[in-house]
Amino acid sequence: MKIAMANDHAGTSMKNEIKVYLESQGHTVVDFGAYDEKSCDLSDFVLPAALAVAKGECDRGIFVDGVGYGSAMISNKISGIYACVCQDPFCAQLARQHNDANVLCLGAKIIGGMIAMEIVKTYMSTEPLTAEKYVRRVKKVQKINDEYCVPVK
């Protein structure tokens, strides 16, 4: 699977750890930066990464900032992105199973590296549920996206 990764200065270390893990599992990582811990603007890195997922250039995204919500807010402005903030593996499981989330956002100031890795493992290994009620709910969210979000160019 091809994974877009992005972060700000607060998420650099955690992103690098996750990147090593993903590559060890055979995934291709497209790293949109940031590449160091110098103060930077999150949107400069998350926007191009989210666009890569929305355009189908990457299968999923994993974005790391201080709290996770900045990445989610930026990502969810893009048509076709369904970003979630997860602070434990159970949330990651439900985000994939119930909502087919295609972007995972993590807060490096909120969770430690061990729990982040368990969240990533769960997110990467969980597939959406196929029961009619879950498919119906996901399609409703996609319809909202299609009606109210500008398509990606």
PDB file of C-alpha atoms in Angstrom:
ATOM      1  CA  MET A   1       0.000   0.000   0.000  1.00  0.00           C
ATOM      2  CA  LYS A   2       1.197   3.537  -0.712  1.00  0.00           C
ATOM      3  CA  ILE A   3       0.942   5.811   2.336  1.00  0.00           C
ATOM      4  CA  ALA A   4       1.166   9.614   2.336  1.00  0.00           C
ATOM      5  CA  MET A   5       2.794  10.945   5.491  1.00  0.00           C
ATOM      6  CA  ALA A   6       2.965  14.534   6.706  1.00  0.00           C
ATOM      7  CA  ASN A   7       3.711  16.327   9.938  1.00  0.00           C
ATOM      8  CA  ASP A   8       4.715  19.553  11.580  1.00  0.00           C
ATOM      9  CA  HIS A   9       7.694  20.142  13.855  1.00  0.00           C
ATOM     10  CA  ALA A  10       5.916  18.502  16.820  1.00  0.00           C
ATOM     11  CA  GLY A  11       5.294  15.314  14.848  1.00  0.00           C
ATOM     12  CA  THR A  12       8.654  14.788  13.147  1.00  0.00           C
ATOM     13  CA  SER A  13      10.051  12.170  15.527  1.00  0.00           C
ATOM     14  CA  MET A  14       6.837  10.140  15.716  1.00  0.00           C
ATOM     15  CA  LYS A  15       6.333  10.301  11.938  1.00  0.00           C
ATOM     16  CA  ASN A  16       9.857   8.992  11.390  1.00  0.00           C
ATOM     17  CA  GLU A  17       9.235   6.042  13.745  1.00  0.00           C
ATOM     18  CA  ILE A  18       5.957   5.193  12.014  1.00  0.00           C
ATOM     19  CA  LYS A  19       7.582   5.539   8.595  1.00  0.00           C
ATOM     20  CA  VAL A  20      10.262   2.964   9.502  1.00  0.00           C
ATOM     21  CA  TYR A  21       7.574   0.570  10.711  1.00  0.00           C
ATOM     22  CA  LEU A  22       5.418   0.978   7.585  1.00  0.00           C
ATOM     23  CA  GLU A  23       8.371   0.411   5.276  1.00  0.00           C
ATOM     24  CA  SER A  24       9.369  -2.682   7.272  1.00  0.00           C
ATOM     25  CA  GLN A  25       5.886  -4.027   6.559  1.00  0.00           C
ATOM     26  CA  GLY A  26       6.350  -3.572   2.800  1.00  0.00           C
ATOM     27  CA  HIS A  27       4.415  -0.322   2.395  1.00  0.00           C
ATOM     28  CA  THR A  28       5.673   2.528   0.253  1.00  0.00           C
ATOM     29  CA  VAL A  29       5.779   5.826   2.144  1.00  0.00           C
ATOM     30  CA  VAL A  30       5.593   9.176   0.384  1.00  0.00           C
ATOM     31  CA  ASP A  31       6.956  11.653   2.938  1.00  0.00           C
ATOM     32  CA  PHE A  32       5.634  15.179   2.397  1.00  0.00           C
ATOM     33  CA  GLY A  33       7.592  16.583   5.380  1.00  0.00           C
ATOM     34  CA  ALA A  34       8.343  18.367   7.598  1.00  0.00           C
ATOM     35  CA  TYR A  35      11.770  16.837   7.868  1.00  0.00           C
ATOM     36  CA  ASP A  36      13.065  18.451  11.063  1.00  0.00           C
ATOM     37  CA  GLU A  37      11.820  20.033  14.278  1.00  0.00           C
ATOM     38  CA  LYS A  38      12.089  23.670  13.194  1.00  0.00           C
ATOM     39  CA  SER A  39       8.850  25.587  13.691  1.00  0.00           C
ATOM     40  CA  CYS A  40       6.689  25.316  10.563  1.00  0.00           C
ATOM     41  CA  ASP A  41       3.143  25.622   9.297  1.00  0.00           C
ATOM     42  CA  LEU A  42       1.289  22.300   9.277  1.00  0.00           C
ATOM     43  CA  SER A  43      -0.848  23.121   6.245  1.00  0.00           C
ATOM     44  CA  ASP A  44       2.263  23.399   4.039  1.00  0.00           C
ATOM     45  CA  PHE A  45       2.775  19.643   4.450  1.00  0.00           C
ATOM     46  CA  VAL A  46      -0.680  18.202   5.173  1.00  0.00           C
ATOM     47  CA  LEU A  47      -2.409  19.839   2.200  1.00  0.00           C
ATOM     48  CA  PRO A  48      -0.217  18.224  -0.502  1.00  0.00           C
ATOM     49  CA  ALA A  49      -0.338  14.880   1.331  1.00  0.00           C
ATOM     50  CA  ALA A  50      -4.140  15.007   1.601  1.00  0.00           C
ATOM     51  CA  LEU A  51      -4.405  15.944  -2.069  1.00  0.00           C
ATOM     52  CA  ALA A  52      -2.288  12.894  -2.959  1.00  0.00           C
ATOM     53  CA  VAL A  53      -4.765  10.666  -1.124  1.00  0.00           C
ATOM     54  CA  ALA A  54      -7.803  12.416  -2.634  1.00  0.00           C
ATOM     55  CA  LYS A  55      -6.391  12.072  -6.157  1.00  0.00           C
ATOM     56  CA  GLY A  56      -5.629   8.367  -5.635  1.00  0.00           C
ATOM     57  CA  GLU A  57      -1.861   8.855  -5.849  1.00  0.00           C
ATOM     58  CA  CYS A  58      -1.639   7.351  -2.335  1.00  0.00           C
ATOM     59  CA  ASP A  59      -3.983   4.791  -0.801  1.00  0.00           C
ATOM     60  CA  ARG A  60      -4.126   6.281   2.708  1.00  0.00           C
ATOM     61  CA  GLY A  61      -2.577   9.019   4.785  1.00  0.00           C
ATOM     62  CA  ILE A  62      -1.039   9.181   8.240  1.00  0.00           C
ATOM     63  CA  PHE A  63      -0.431  12.691   9.535  1.00  0.00           C
ATOM     64  CA  VAL A  64       1.211  13.659  12.838  1.00  0.00           C
ATOM     65  CA  ASP A  65       1.086  17.023  14.563  1.00  0.00           C
ATOM     66  CA  GLY A  66       0.984  18.153  18.180  1.00  0.00           C
ATOM     67  CA  VAL A  67      -2.606  17.167  18.915  1.00  0.00           C
ATOM     68  CA  GLY A  68      -3.896  15.644  15.644  1.00  0.00           C
ATOM     69  CA  TYR A  69      -6.817  17.991  15.185  1.00  0.00           C
ATOM     70  CA  GLY A  70      -4.959  20.464  12.988  1.00  0.00           C
ATOM     71  CA  SER A  71      -4.158  17.712  10.503  1.00  0.00           C
ATOM     72  CA  ALA A  72      -7.755  16.498  10.558  1.00  0.00           C
ATOM     73  CA  MET A  73      -9.188  19.986  10.074  1.00  0.00           C
ATOM     74  CA  ILE A  74      -6.941  20.666   7.093  1.00  0.00           C
ATOM     75  CA  SER A  75      -7.439  17.218   5.553  1.00  0.00           C
ATOM     76  CA  ASN A  76     -11.208  17.219   5.881  1.00  0.00           C
ATOM     77  CA  LYS A  77     -11.416  20.379   3.772  1.00  0.00           C
ATOM     78  CA  ILE A  78     -10.404  18.261   0.776  1.00  0.00           C
ATOM     79  CA  SER A  79     -13.111  16.439  -1.164  1.00  0.00           C
ATOM     80  CA  GLY A  80     -12.725  12.695  -0.770  1.00  0.00           C
ATOM     81  CA  ILE A  81     -10.772  12.829   2.473  1.00  0.00           C
ATOM     82  CA  TYR A  82     -12.236  11.192   5.545  1.00  0.00           C
ATOM     83  CA  ALA A  83      -9.739  11.976   8.291  1.00  0.00           C
ATOM     84  CA  CYS A  84     -10.004  10.848  11.885  1.00  0.00           C
ATOM     85  CA  VAL A  85      -8.065  11.654  15.032  1.00  0.00           C
ATOM     86  CA  CYS A  86      -7.330   8.515  17.032  1.00  0.00           C
ATOM     87  CA  GLN A  87      -5.855   8.367  20.510  1.00  0.00           C
ATOM     88  CA  ASP A  88      -6.151   4.612  21.005  1.00  0.00           C
ATOM     89  CA  PRO A  89      -6.378   1.453  18.873  1.00  0.00           C
ATOM     90  CA  PHE A  90     -10.110   1.024  19.507  1.00  0.00           C
ATOM     91  CA  CYS A  91     -10.817   4.405  17.878  1.00  0.00           C
ATOM     92  CA  ALA A  92      -8.641   3.428  14.913  1.00  0.00           C
ATOM     93  CA  GLN A  93     -10.528   0.163  14.535  1.00  0.00           C
ATOM     94  CA  LEU A  94     -13.919   1.868  14.566  1.00  0.00           C
ATOM     95  CA  ALA A  95     -12.759   4.679  12.270  1.00  0.00           C
ATOM     96  CA  ARG A  96     -11.840   2.088   9.644  1.00  0.00           C
ATOM     97  CA  GLN A  97     -14.683  -0.373  10.263  1.00  0.00           C
ATOM     98  CA  HIS A  98     -17.575   2.060  10.574  1.00  0.00           C
ATOM     99  CA  ASN A  99     -16.382   5.080   8.577  1.00  0.00           C
ATOM    100  CA  ASP A 100     -13.790   3.803   6.091  1.00  0.00           C
ATOM    101  CA  ALA A 101     -11.453   6.624   7.194  1.00  0.00           C
ATOM    102  CA  ASN A 102      -8.672   7.093   4.658  1.00  0.00           C
ATOM    103  CA  VAL A 103      -6.507   9.429   6.765  1.00  0.00           C
ATOM    104  CA  LEU A 104      -5.298   8.820  10.306  1.00  0.00           C
ATOM    105  CA  CYS A 105      -4.265  11.846  12.369  1.00  0.00           C
ATOM    106  CA  LEU A 106      -2.161  11.478  15.500  1.00  0.00           C
ATOM    107  CA  GLY A 107      -1.168  13.913  18.224  1.00  0.00           C
ATOM    108  CA  ALA A 108       2.467  13.496  19.221  1.00  0.00           C
ATOM    109  CA  LYS A 109       1.980  15.700  22.302  1.00  0.00           C
ATOM    110  CA  ILE A 110      -0.990  13.593  23.428  1.00  0.00           C
ATOM    111  CA  ILE A 111       0.096   9.984  22.928  1.00  0.00           C
ATOM    112  CA  GLY A 112       3.431   8.239  23.221  1.00  0.00           C
ATOM    113  CA  GLY A 113       5.287   6.255  20.595  1.00  0.00           C
ATOM    114  CA  MET A 114       4.169   2.816  21.791  1.00  0.00           C
ATOM    115  CA  ILE A 115       0.458   3.627  21.706  1.00  0.00           C
ATOM    116  CA  ALA A 116       0.897   5.450  18.377  1.00  0.00           C
ATOM    117  CA  MET A 117       2.432   2.316  16.884  1.00  0.00           C
ATOM    118  CA  GLU A 118      -0.484   0.174  18.105  1.00  0.00           C
ATOM    119  CA  ILE A 119      -2.926   2.686  16.622  1.00  0.00           C
ATOM    120  CA  VAL A 120      -1.095   2.556  13.278  1.00  0.00           C
ATOM    121  CA  LYS A 121      -1.020  -1.255  13.294  1.00  0.00           C
ATOM    122  CA  THR A 122      -4.761  -1.369  13.961  1.00  0.00           C
ATOM    123  CA  TYR A 123      -5.541   1.314  11.378  1.00  0.00           C
ATOM    124  CA  MET A 124      -3.489  -0.419   8.695  1.00  0.00           C
ATOM    125  CA  SER A 125      -4.901  -3.897   9.348  1.00  0.00           C
ATOM    126  CA  THR A 126      -8.596  -3.052   9.721  1.00  0.00           C
ATOM    127  CA  GLU A 127     -10.992  -3.136   6.793  1.00  0.00           C
ATOM    128  CA  PRO A 128     -14.416  -1.466   6.583  1.00  0.00           C
ATOM    129  CA  LEU A 129     -17.408  -3.534   7.661  1.00  0.00           C
ATOM    130  CA  THR A 130     -19.571  -4.705   4.781  1.00  0.00           C
ATOM    131  CA  ALA A 131     -22.895  -5.058   6.604  1.00  0.00           C
ATOM    132  CA  GLU A 132     -25.603  -3.040   4.851  1.00  0.00           C
ATOM    133  CA  LYS A 133     -26.012  -0.481   7.644  1.00  0.00           C
ATOM    134  CA  TYR A 134     -22.321   0.476   7.579  1.00  0.00           C
ATOM    135  CA  VAL A 135     -22.171   0.652   3.795  1.00  0.00           C
ATOM    136  CA  ARG A 136     -25.324   2.820   3.811  1.00  0.00           C
ATOM    137  CA  ARG A 137     -23.840   5.192   6.395  1.00  0.00           C
ATOM    138  CA  VAL A 138     -20.538   5.550   4.552  1.00  0.00           C
ATOM    139  CA  LYS A 139     -22.399   6.238   1.303  1.00  0.00           C
ATOM    140  CA  LYS A 140     -24.415   8.979   3.040  1.00  0.00           C
ATOM    141  CA  VAL A 141     -21.217  10.692   4.149  1.00  0.00           C
ATOM    142  CA  GLN A 142     -19.806  10.331   0.631  1.00  0.00           C
ATOM    143  CA  LYS A 143     -22.999  11.889  -0.768  1.00  0.00           C
ATOM    144  CA  ILE A 144     -22.601  14.854   1.602  1.00  0.00           C
ATOM    145  CA  ASN A 145     -18.995  15.161   0.430  1.00  0.00           C
ATOM    146  CA  ASP A 146     -20.028  15.055  -3.225  1.00  0.00           C
ATOM    147  CA  GLU A 147     -22.804  17.641  -2.773  1.00  0.00           C
ATOM    148  CA  TYR A 148     -20.982  20.171  -0.620  1.00  0.00           C
ATOM    149  CA  CYS A 149     -17.251  19.839  -1.286  1.00  0.00           C
ATOM    150  CA  VAL A 150     -15.508  21.144  -4.374  1.00  0.00           C
ATOM    151  CA  PRO A 151     -13.946  18.254  -6.333  1.00  0.00           C
ATOM    152  CA  VAL A 152     -10.162  18.039  -6.322  1.00  0.00           C
ATOM    153  CA  LYS A 153      -8.599  19.350  -9.525  1.00  0.00           C
TER     154      LYS A 153
END
